Short mmCIF file of C-alpha atoms and ligand atoms in Angstrom, two decimals:
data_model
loop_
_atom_site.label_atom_id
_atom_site.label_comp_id
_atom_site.label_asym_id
_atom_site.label_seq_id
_atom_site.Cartn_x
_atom_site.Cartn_y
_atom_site.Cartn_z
CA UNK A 224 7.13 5.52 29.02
CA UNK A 225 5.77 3.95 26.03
CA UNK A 226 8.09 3.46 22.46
CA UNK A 227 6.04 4.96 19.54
CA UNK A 228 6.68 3.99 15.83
CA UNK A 229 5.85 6.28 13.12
CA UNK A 230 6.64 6.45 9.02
CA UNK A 231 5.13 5.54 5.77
CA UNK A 232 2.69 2.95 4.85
CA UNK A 233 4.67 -0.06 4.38
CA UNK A 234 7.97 0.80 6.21
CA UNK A 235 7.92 -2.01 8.65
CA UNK A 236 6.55 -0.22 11.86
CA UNK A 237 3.86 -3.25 12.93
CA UNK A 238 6.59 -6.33 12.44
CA UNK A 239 9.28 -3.99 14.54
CA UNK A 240 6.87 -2.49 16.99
CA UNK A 241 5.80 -6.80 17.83
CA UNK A 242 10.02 -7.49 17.47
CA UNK A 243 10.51 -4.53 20.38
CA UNK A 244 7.59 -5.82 22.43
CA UNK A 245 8.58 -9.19 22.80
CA UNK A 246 12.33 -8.44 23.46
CA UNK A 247 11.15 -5.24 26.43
CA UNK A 248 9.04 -7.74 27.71
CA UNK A 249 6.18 -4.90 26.92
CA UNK A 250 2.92 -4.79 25.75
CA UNK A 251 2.60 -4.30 21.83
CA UNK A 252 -0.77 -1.79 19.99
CA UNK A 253 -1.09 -1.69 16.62
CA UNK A 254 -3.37 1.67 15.93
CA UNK A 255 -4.74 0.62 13.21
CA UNK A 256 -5.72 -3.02 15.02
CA UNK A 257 -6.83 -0.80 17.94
CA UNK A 258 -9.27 0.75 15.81
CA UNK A 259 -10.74 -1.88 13.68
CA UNK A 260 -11.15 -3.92 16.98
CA UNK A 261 -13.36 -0.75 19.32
CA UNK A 262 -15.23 0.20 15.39
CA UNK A 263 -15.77 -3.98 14.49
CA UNK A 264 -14.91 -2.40 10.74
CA UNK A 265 -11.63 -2.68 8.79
CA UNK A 266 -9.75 0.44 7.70
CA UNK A 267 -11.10 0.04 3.97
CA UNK A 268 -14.37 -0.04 5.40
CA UNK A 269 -14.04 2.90 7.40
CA UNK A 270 -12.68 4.74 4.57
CA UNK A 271 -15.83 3.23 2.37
CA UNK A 272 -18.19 4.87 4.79
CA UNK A 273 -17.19 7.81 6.08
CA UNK A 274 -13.99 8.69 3.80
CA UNK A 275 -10.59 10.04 5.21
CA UNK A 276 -11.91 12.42 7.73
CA UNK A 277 -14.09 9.76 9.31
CA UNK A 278 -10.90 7.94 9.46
CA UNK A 279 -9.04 10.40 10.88
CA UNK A 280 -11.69 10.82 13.61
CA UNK A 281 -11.57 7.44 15.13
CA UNK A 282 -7.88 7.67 14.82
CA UNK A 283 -7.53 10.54 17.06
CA UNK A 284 -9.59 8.74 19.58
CA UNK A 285 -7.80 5.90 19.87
CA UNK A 286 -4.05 7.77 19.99
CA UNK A 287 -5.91 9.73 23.36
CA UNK A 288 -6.62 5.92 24.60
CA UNK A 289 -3.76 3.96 23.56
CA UNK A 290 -1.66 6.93 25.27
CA UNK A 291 -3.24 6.70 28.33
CA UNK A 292 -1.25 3.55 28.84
CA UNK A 293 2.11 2.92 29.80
CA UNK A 294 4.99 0.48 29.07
CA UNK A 295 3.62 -0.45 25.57
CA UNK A 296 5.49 -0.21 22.08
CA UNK A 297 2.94 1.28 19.63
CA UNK A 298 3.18 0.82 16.34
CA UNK A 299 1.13 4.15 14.40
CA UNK A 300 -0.64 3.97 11.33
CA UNK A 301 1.16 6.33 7.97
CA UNK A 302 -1.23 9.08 8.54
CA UNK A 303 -1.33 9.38 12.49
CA UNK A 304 1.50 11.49 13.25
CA UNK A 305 0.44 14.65 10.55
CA UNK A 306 -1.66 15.60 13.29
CA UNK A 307 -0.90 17.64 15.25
CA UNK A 308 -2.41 16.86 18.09
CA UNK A 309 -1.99 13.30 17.65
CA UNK A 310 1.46 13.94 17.25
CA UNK A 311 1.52 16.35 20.18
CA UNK A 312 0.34 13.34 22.53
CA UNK A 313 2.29 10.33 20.82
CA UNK A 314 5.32 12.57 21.54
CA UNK A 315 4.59 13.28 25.24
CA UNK A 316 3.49 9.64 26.12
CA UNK A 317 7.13 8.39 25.07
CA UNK A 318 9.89 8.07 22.58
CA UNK A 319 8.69 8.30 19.06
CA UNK A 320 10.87 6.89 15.91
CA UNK A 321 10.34 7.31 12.69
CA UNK A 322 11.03 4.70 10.35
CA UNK A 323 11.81 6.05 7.33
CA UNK A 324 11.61 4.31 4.26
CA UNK A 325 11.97 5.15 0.05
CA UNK A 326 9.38 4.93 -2.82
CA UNK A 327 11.42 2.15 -4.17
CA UNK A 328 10.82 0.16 -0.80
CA UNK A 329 7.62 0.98 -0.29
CA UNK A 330 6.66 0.14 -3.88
CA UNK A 331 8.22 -2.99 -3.64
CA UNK A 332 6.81 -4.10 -0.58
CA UNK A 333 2.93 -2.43 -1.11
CA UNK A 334 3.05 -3.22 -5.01
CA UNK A 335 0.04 -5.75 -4.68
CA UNK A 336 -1.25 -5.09 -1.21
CA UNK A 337 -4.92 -3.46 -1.29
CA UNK A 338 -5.65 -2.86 2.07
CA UNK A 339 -4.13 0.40 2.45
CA UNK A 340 -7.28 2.68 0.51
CA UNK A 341 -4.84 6.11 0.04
CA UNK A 342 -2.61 4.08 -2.23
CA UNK A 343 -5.15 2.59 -4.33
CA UNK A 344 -4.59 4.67 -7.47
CA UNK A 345 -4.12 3.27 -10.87
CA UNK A 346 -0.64 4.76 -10.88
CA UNK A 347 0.60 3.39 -7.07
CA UNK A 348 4.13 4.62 -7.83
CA UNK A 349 3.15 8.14 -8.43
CA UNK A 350 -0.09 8.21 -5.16
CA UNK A 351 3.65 6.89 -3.25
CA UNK A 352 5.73 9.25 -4.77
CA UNK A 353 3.44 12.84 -4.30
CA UNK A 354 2.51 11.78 -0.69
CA UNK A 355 5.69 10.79 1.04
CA UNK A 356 7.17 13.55 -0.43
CA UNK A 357 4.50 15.95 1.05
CA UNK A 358 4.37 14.02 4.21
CA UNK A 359 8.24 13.59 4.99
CA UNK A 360 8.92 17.06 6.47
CA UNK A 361 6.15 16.08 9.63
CA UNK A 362 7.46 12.58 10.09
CA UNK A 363 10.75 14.10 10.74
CA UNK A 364 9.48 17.38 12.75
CA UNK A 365 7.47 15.12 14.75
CA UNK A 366 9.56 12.20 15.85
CA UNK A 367 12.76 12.37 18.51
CA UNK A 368 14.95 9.43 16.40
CA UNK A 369 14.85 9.23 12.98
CA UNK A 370 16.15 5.62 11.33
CA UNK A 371 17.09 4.52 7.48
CA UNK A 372 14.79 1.71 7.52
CA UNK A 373 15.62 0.78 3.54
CA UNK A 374 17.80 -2.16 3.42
CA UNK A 375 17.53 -3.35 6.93
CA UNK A 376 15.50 -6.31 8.26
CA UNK A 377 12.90 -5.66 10.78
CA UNK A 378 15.79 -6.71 13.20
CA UNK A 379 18.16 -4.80 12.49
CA UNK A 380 15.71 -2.14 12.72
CA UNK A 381 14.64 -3.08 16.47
CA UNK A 382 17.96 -3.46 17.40
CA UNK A 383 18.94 0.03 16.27
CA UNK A 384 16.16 1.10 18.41
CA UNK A 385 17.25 -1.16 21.48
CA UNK A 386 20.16 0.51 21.26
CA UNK A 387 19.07 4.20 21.34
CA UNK A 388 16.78 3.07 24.14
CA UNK A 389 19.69 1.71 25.94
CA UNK A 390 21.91 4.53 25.99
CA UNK A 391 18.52 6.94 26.80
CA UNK A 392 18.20 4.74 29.72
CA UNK A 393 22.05 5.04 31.59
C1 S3P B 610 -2.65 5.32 6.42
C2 S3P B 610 -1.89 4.24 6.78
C3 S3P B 610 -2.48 2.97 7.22
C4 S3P B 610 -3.89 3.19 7.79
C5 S3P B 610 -4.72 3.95 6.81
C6 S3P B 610 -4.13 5.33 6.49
C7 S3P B 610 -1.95 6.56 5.97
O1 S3P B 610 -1.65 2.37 8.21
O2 S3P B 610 -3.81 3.88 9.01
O3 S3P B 610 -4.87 3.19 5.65
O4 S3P B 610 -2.58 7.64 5.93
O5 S3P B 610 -0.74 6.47 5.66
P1 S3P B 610 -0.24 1.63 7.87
O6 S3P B 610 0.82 2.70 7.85
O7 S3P B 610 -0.05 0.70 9.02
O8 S3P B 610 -0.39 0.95 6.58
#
């Protein structure tokens, strides 16, 4: 079984996924690392190219590969799990948590980050705001374990997971 992390841009799903990893003793994919490492392009620059739908593309390729493995924590990028396929596959290859996070944290945390291309509007509360709102309703259809990721640190976060895990596991 693998432990899949999904939510907004921004809510902390990388640093948690690595946290989880290292305390399972499993192996740790970052989507959005998977894909800029089989493309040899960053995420901007895949956006650049071939805009969101190219994006998407590669992305549902590498959610068939990364689920083909086992025993890993994988740590989703914003978008993945509004597929559904993707989510479909992400669901079936493990447990899948959704992190979910505020436009107050997110703006905070994304305020003068530019690698994310979606959020690169001249009003970044408002591109936030409008597609959270829309996305919410998947995150939470999609995911088994929902978790207020707002004011807690990346640990706390894992070890609310751990714990879910645990009891999942007697
Ligand atoms: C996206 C989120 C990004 C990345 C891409 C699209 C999204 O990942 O996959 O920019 O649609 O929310 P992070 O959630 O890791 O920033």
């Amino acid at each position: 079984m693998n432990i899949v992390l999904c939510g907004f841009m921004g809510c902390g799903k990388t640093t948690v996924a690595k946290l989880l990893a290292a305390r399972l003793n499993m192996d740790c994919i970052d989507l959005d690392q998977y894909i800029e490492q089989t493309t040899g392009m960053r995420v901007s620059e895949i956006f650049e190219k071939f805009g969101e739908p190219g994006f998407r593309s590669y992305e549902r390729h590498a959610v068939s590969a990364v689920c083909k493995t086992n025993n890993c924590v994988i740590a989703t990028g914003g978008g993945t799990v509004l597929d559904a396929q993707n989510a479909v596959v992400l669901r079936k290859s493990g447990v899948l948590f959704f992190l979910d996070v505020s436009v107050d944290t997110v703006l905070a945390r994304l305020q003068n980050d530019h690698s994310r291309p979606l959020l690169e509007r001249s009003d970044k509360e408002q591109a936030i705001a409008l597609l959270l709102s829309a996305r919410l309703p998947l995150y939470k259809a999609a995911c088994d374990y929902s978790i207020n990721a707002n004011d807690a640190s990346p640990e706390n976060i894992s070890e609310k997971i751990l714990g879910i895990i645990k009891e999942l596991d007697k």
